Coordinates of C-alpha atoms (C1' of nucleotides) in Angstrom, one line a residue:
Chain A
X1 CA -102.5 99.4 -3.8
X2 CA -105.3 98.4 -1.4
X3 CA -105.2 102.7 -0.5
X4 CA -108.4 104.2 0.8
X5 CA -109.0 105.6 -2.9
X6 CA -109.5 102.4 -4.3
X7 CA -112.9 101.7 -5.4
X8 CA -114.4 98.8 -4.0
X9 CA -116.5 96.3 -6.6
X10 CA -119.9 97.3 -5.1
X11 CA -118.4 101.1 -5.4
X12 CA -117.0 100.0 -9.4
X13 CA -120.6 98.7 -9.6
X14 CA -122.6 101.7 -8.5
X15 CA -120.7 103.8 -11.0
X16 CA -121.2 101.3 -13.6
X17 CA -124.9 101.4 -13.0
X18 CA -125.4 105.8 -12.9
X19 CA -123.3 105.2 -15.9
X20 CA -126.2 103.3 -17.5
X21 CA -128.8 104.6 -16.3
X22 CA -127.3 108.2 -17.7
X23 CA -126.9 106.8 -21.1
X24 CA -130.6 105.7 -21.5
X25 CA -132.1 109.2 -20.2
X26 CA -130.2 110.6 -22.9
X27 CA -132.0 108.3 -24.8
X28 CA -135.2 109.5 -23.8
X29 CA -134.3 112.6 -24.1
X30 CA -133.4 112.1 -27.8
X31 CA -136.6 110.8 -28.2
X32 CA -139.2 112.7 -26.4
X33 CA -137.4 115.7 -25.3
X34 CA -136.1 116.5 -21.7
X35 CA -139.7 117.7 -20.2
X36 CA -140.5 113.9 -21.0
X37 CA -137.6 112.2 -19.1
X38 CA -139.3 109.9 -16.4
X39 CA -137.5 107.6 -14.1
X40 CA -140.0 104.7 -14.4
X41 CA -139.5 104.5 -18.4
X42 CA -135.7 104.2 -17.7
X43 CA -136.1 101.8 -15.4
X44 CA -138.9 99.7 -18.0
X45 CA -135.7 100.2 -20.7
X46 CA -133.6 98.8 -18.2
X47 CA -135.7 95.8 -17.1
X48 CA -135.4 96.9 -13.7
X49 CA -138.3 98.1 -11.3
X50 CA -139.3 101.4 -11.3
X51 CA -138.0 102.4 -7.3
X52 CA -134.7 100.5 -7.9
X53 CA -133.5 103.7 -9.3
X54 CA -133.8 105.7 -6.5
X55 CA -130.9 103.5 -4.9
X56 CA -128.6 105.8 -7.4
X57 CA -130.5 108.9 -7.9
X58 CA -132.1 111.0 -5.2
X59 CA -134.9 111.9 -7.6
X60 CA -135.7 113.3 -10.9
X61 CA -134.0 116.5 -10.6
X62 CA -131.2 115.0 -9.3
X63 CA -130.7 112.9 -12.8
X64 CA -131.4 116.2 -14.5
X65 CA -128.8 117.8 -12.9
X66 CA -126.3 115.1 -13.2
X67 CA -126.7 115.2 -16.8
X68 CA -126.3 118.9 -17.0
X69 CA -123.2 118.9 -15.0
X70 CA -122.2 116.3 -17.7
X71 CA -122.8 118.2 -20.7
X72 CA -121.0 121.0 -19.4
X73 CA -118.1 119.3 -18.9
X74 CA -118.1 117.4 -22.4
X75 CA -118.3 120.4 -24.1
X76 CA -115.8 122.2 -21.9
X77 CA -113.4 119.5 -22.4
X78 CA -113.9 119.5 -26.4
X79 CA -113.1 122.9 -26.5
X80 CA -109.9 122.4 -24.0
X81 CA -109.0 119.4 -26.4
X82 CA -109.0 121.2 -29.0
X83 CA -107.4 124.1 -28.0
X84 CA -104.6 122.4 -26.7
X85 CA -104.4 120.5 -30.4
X86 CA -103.5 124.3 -31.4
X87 CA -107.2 124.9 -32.5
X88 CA -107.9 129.1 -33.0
X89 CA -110.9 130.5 -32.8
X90 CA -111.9 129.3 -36.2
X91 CA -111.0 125.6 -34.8
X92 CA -112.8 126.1 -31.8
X93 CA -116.0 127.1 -33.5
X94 CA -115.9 123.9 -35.6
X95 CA -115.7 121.9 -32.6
X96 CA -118.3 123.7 -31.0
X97 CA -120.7 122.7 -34.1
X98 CA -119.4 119.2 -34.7
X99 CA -120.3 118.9 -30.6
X100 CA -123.4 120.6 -30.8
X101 CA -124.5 118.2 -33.9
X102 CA -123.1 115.3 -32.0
X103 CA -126.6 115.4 -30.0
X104 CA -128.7 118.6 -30.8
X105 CA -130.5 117.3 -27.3
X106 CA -127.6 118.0 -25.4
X107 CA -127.1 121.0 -26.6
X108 CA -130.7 122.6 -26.1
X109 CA -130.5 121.0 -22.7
X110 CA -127.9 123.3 -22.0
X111 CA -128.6 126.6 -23.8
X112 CA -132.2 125.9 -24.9
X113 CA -135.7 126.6 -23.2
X114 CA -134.9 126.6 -19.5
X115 CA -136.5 123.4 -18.4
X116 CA -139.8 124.9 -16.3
X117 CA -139.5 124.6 -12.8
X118 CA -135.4 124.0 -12.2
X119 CA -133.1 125.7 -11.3
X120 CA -129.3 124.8 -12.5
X121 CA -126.5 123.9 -9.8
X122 CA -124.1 126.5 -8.7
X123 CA -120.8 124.4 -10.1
X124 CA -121.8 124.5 -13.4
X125 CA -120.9 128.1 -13.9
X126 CA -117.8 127.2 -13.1
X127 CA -117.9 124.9 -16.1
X128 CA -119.0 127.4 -17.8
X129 CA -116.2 129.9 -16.5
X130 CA -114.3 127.0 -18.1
X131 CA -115.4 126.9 -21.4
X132 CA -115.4 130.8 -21.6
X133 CA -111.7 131.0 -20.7
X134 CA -111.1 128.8 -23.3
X135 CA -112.6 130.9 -25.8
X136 CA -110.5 134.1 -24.3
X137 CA -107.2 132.4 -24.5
X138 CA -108.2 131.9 -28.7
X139 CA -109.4 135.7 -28.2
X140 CA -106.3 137.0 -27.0
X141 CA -104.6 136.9 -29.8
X142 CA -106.6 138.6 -32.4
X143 CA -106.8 142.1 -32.2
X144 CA -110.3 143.8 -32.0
X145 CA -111.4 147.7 -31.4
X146 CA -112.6 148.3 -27.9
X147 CA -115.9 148.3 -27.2
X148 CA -117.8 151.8 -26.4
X149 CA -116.2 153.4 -22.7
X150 CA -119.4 152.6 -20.8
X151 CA -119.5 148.7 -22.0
X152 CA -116.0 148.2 -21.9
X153 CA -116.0 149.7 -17.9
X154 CA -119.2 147.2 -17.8
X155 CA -117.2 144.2 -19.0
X156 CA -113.8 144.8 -17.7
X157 CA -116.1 144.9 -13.7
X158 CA -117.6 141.6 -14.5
X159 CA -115.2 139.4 -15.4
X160 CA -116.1 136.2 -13.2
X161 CA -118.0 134.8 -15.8
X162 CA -114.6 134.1 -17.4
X163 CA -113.3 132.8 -14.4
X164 CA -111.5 136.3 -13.8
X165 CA -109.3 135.9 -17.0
X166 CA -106.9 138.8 -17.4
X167 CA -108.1 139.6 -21.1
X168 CA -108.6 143.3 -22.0
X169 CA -111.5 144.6 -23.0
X170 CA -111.5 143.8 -26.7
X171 CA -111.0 140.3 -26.0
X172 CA -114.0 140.0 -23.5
X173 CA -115.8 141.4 -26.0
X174 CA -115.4 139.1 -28.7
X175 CA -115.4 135.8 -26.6
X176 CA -119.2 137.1 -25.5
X177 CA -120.1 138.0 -29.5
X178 CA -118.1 134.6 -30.4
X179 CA -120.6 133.3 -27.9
X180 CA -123.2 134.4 -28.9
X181 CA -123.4 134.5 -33.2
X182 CA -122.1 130.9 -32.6
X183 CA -125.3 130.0 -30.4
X184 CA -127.6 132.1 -32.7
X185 CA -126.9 130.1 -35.9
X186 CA -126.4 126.6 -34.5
X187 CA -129.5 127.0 -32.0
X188 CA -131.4 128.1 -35.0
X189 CA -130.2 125.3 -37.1
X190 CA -130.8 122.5 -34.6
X191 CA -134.2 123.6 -34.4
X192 CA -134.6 122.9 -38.0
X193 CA -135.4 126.3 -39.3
X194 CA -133.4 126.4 -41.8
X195 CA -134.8 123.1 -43.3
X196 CA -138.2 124.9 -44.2
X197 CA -135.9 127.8 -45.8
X198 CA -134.0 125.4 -47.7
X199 CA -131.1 127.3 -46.7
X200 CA -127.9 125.0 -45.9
X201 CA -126.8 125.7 -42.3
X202 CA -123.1 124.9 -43.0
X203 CA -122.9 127.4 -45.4
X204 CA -124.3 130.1 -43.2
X205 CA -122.4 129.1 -40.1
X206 CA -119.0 129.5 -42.1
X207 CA -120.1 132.9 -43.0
X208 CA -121.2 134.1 -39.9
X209 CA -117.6 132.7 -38.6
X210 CA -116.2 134.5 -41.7
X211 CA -117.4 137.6 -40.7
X212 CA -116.5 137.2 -37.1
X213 CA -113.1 136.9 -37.9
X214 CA -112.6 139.4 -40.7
X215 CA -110.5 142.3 -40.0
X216 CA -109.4 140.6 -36.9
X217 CA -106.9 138.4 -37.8
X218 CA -103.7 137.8 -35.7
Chain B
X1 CA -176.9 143.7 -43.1
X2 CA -177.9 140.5 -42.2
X3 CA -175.3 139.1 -45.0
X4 CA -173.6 135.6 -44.8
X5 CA -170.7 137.7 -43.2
X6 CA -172.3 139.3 -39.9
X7 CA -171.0 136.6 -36.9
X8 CA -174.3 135.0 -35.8
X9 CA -174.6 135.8 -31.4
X10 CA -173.0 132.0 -31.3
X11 CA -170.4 132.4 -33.4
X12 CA -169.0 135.6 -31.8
X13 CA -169.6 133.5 -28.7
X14 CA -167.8 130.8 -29.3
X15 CA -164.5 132.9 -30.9
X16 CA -164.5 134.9 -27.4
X17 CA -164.4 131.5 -25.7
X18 CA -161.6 130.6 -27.9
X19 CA -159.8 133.4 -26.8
X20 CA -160.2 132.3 -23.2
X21 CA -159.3 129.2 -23.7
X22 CA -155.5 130.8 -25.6
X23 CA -155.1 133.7 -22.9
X24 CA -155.4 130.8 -20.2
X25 CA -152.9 128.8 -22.4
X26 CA -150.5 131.5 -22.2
X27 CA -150.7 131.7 -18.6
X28 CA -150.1 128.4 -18.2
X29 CA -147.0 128.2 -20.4
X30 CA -145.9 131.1 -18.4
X31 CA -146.2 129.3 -15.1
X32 CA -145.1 125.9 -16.1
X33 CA -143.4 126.0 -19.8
X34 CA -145.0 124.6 -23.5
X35 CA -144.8 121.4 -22.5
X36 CA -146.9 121.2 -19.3
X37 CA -149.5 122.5 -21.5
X38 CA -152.5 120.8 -20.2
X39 CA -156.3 121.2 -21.2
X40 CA -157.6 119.7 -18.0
X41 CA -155.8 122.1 -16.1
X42 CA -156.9 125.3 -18.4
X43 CA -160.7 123.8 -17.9
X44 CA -160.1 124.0 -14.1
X45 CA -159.0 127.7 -14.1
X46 CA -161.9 128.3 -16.1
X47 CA -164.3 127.4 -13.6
X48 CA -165.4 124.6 -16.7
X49 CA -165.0 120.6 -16.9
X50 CA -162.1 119.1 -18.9
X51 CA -164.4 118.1 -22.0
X52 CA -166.2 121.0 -22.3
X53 CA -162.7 122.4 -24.1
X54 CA -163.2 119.9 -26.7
X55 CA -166.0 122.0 -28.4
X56 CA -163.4 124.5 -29.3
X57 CA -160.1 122.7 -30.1
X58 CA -160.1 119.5 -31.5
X59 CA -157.3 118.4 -29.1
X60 CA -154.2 119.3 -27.2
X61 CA -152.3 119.7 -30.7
X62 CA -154.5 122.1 -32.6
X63 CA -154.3 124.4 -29.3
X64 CA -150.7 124.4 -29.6
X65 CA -150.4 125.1 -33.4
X66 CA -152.9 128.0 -32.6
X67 CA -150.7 129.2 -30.0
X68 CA -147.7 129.4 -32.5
X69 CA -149.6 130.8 -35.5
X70 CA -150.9 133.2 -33.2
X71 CA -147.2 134.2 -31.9
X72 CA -146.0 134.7 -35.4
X73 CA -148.9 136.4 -36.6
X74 CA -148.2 139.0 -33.1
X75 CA -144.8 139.3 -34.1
X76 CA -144.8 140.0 -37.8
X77 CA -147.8 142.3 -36.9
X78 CA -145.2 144.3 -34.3
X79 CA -142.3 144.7 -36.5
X80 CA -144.5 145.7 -39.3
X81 CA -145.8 148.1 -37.2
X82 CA -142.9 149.0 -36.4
X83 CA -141.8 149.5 -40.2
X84 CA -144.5 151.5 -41.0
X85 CA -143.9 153.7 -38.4
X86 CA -140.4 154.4 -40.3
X87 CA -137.8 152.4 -38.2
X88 CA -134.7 151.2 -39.8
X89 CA -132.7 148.2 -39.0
X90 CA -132.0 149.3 -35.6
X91 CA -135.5 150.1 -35.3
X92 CA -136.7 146.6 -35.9
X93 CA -133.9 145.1 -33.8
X94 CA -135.6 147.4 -30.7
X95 CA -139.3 146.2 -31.6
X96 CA -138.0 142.5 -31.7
X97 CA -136.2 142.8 -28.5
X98 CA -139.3 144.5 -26.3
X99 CA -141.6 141.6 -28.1
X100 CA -139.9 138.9 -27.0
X101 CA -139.4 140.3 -23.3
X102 CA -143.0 141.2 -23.8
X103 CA -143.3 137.3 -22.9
X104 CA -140.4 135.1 -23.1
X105 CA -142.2 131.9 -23.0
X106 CA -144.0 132.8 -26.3
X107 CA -140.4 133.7 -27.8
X108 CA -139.2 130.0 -26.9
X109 CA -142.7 128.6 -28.1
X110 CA -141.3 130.0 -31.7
X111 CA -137.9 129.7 -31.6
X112 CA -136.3 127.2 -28.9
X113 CA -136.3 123.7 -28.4
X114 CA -139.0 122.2 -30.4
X115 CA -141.6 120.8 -28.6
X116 CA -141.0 116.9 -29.0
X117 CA -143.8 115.0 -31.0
X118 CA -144.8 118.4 -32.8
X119 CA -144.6 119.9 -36.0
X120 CA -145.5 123.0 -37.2
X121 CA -148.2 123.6 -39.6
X122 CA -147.3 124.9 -42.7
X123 CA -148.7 128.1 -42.7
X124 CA -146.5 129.4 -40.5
X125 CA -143.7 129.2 -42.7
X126 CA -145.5 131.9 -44.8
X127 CA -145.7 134.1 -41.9
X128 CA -142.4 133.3 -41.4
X129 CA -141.6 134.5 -44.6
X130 CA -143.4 137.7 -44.3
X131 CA -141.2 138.7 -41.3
X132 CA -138.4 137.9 -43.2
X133 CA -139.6 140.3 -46.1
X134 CA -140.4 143.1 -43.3
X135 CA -136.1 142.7 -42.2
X136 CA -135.7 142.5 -46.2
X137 CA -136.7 145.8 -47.1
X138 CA -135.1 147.7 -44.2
X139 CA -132.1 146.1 -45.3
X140 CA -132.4 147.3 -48.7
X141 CA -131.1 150.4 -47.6
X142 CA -128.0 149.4 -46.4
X143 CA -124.9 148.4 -48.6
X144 CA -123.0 145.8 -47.6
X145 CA -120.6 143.6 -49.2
X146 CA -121.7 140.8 -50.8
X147 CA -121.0 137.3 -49.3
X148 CA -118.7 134.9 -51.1
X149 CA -119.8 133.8 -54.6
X150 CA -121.1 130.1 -53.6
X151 CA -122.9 131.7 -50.5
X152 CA -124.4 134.5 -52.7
X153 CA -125.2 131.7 -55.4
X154 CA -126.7 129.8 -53.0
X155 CA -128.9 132.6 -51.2
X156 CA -129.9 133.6 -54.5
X157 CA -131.4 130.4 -55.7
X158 CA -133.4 129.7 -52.7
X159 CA -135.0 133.2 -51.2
X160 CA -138.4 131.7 -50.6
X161 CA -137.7 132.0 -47.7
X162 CA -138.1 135.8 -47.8
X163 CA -141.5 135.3 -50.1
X164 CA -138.8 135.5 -53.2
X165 CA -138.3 139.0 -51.7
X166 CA -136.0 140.7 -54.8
X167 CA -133.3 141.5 -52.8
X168 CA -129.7 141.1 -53.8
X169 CA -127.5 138.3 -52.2
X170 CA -125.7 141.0 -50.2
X171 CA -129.3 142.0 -48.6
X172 CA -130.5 138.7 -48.4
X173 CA -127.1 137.8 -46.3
X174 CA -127.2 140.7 -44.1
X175 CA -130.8 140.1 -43.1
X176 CA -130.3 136.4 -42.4
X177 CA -127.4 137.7 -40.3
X178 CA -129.4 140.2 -38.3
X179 CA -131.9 137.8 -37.4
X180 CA -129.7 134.6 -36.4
X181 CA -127.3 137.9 -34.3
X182 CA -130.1 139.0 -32.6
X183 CA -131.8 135.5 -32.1
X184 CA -128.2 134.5 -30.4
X185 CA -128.3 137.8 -28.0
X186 CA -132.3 137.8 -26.8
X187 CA -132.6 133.6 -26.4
X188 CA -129.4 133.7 -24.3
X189 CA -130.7 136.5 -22.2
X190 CA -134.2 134.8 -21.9
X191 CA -132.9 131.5 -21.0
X192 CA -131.3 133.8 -18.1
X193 CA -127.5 133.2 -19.1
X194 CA -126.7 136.3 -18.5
X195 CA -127.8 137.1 -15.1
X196 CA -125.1 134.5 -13.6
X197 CA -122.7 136.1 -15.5
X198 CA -123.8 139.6 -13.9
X199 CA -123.7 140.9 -17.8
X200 CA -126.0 143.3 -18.8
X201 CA -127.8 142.4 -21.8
X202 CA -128.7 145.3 -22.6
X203 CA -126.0 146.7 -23.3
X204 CA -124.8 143.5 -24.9
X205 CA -127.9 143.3 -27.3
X206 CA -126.5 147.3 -28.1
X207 CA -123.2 146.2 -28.6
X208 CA -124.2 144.0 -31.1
X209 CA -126.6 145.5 -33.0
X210 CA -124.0 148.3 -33.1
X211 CA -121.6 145.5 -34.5
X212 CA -123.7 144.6 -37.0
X213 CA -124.4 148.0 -38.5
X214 CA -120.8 149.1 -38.1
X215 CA -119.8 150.4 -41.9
X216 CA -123.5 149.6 -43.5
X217 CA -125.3 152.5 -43.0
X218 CA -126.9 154.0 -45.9
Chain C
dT1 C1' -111.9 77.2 5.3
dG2 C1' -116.2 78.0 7.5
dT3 C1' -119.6 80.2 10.0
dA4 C1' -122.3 84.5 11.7
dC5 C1' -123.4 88.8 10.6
dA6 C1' -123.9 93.4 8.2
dT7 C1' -124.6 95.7 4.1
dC8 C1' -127.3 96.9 0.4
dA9 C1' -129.4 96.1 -4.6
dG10 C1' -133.7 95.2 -6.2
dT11 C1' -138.9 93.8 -5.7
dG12 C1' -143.8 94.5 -5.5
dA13 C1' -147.6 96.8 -3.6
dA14 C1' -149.4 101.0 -2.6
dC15 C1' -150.5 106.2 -2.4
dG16 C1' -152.4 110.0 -4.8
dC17 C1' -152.1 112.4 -8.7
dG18 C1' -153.0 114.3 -13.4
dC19 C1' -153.3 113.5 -18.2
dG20 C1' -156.0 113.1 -23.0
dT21 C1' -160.0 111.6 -24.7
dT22 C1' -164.9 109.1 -25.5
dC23 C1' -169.5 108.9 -24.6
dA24 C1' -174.4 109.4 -23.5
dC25 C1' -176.8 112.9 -21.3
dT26 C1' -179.2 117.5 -19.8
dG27 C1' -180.6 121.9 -20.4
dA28 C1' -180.3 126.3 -22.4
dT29 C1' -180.3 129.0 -26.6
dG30 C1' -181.8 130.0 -31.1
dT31 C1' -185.0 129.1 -35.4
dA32 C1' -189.3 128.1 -38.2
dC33 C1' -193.8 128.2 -38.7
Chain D
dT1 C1' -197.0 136.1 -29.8
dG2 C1' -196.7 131.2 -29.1
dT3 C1' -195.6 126.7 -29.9
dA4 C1' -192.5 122.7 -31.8
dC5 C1' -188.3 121.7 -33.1
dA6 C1' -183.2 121.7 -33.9
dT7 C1' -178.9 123.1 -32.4
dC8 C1' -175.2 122.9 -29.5
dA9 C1' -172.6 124.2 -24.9
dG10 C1' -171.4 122.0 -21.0
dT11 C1' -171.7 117.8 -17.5
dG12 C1' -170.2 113.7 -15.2
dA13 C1' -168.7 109.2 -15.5
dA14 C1' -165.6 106.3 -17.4
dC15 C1' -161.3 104.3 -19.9
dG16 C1' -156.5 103.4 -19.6
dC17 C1' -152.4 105.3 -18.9
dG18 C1' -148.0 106.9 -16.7
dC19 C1' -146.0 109.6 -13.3
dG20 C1' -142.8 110.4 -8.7
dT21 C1' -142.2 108.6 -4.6
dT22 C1' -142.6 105.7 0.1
dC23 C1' -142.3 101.5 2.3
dA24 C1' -141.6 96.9 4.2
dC25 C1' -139.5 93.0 2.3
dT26 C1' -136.2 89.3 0.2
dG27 C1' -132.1 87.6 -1.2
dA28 C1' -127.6 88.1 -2.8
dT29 C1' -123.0 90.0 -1.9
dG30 C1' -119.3 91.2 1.0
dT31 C1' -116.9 91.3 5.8
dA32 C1' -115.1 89.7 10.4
dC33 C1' -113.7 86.4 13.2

DNA sequence: TGTACATCAGTGAACGCGCGTTCACTGATGTAC
DNA sequence: TGTACATCAGTGAACGCGCGTTCACTGATGTAC
């Protein structure tokens, strides 16, 4: 009590305000896109003066980057969460979709169009080492051929990307294709090209999922 | 000679302009991304005043829908090419890959995060359909096993999508599959997700396509 | 408990910028007789 | 071939707007004695 670590009111009250003023850019971005976000229409929505905001946030790109980091680590820990509710791969894809549906915005923030002139923080890839380790530890215990000698030697050298996880080859493998059929359908579905096709993007997922997984069942 | 046909000296005029006024448009997405897309800023670079554009698009919106109709018309025109020239699956899945690395910016105009206020004009859901139709018939070839009877029921009732392309259900599948596969792969690798990783997406993109064709050639 | 001081959240004015779009116009190009 | 007219590409000024960001400031909140 009274430690060095606890947060003062004015420091429980700057939190409280990022906080906010996080929630209405995802707003924004719901509505107009994340090219669109401007700091003086979040500040208008907040009844607050446009400069006020810079008392939180160094700049734009600085709120841009904030968010990122923050949809990195929702999804990361939605995957963990579900893992550790003994979610397999099958599990881990329907939480992947029910988060990506959760706010399609998000999710293109992420893995969408790279937004034009920045350039995403070095710590999220460790999120992203995160999220893939997840996805190895639902790998590992499904069995899979080995990828050709030359891709398999290419994978097994670059392993960072999953936060150096001790997973053979196979495994690697089929977090990366998990990866990226997942991406490929849901991208596509967010997008809302399968509306015009009046194809039914649940349907497809759980086929592409069903074919991920046949043949390799534990 | 002389017909109702033959482009009067101010007509052929005004379509080169038009061109002008798209290759510029490219450029600019290239430099700054789809929605920075400004016609003041295209009328700078071309030495011309920021009205002067308005004799030749009726806004900022019909330049965009221009730009997309032209990208699918490029693209269906490539793989048809392509299929004409006698490539198979794997063929197509090499033509689509160098098109979109062609220029990655039109790839994103198509299929990433839609641009916020915009919708697509319907005509591009026919070209749409003829690409879908060019995938069709190289898959036609192939034998695969048909998808799940609800899946197949539903694939089968709604192949508009593919210009009612008379494909069976196990074709229709497998094509709707390649595309959302490779779409997964090349706007991962675009967005750069890959280069932090230090994965070759190359050899990725070969993985899969090798994947995909695994136990379905003819 | 009360006073003096420091911290800091938020304001309002200002800077310079670029945007889409309209409008009345000038001047060159093409057409009709 | 030459003149009268119509077409139409491009100009420049203007409208209203919103943006990111800086700056000197006011006034409230918290701190030290």
């Amino acid at each position: 009590m009274g430690e060095s670590n606890a947060a003062t009111p004015r420091e429980r009250y700057r939190a409280q305000v990022r906080t906010e003023i996080k929630e209405h850019a995802w707003e924004q971005i719901a509505t107009a896109g994340a090219s669109a976000l401007s700091l003086n229409a979040i500040a208008k929505r907040m009844g607050v003066s446009g400069p006020a905001l810079y008392r939180y946030f160094a700049g734009r790109d600085e709120l841009i980057t904030e968010l990122i980091r923050d949809g990195y680590r929702s999804l990361a820990d939605t995957l963990r969460a579900a893992a550790a509710d003994g979610a397999d791969l099958s599990g881990l894809a329907h939480a992947l979709r029910g988060w990506a549906l959760e706010d399609p915005h998000r999710y293109f923030l992420l893995y969408g169009t790279p937004v034009p002139g920045y350039h995403a923080p070095d710590d999220t890839t460790a999120i992203s080492s995160e999220i893939m380790a997840t996805l190895l530890d639902a790998c590992a215990g499904l069995t899979q051929e080995a990828p050709a000698a030359p891709f398999a030697a290419h994978l097994e050298e670059h392993r960072g990307w999953a936060g150096d996880h001790p997973a053979p080859p196979a495994a690697l493998h089929l977090a990366m294709s998990f990866w990226t059929r997942m991406h490929g359908v849901l991208s596509l579905e967010l997008a809302g090209h399968f509306t015009g096709m009046r194809i039914d993007p649940a349907q497809l997922f759980a086929a592409e999922l069903d074919d991920l997984l046949r043949q390799r069942s534990a």
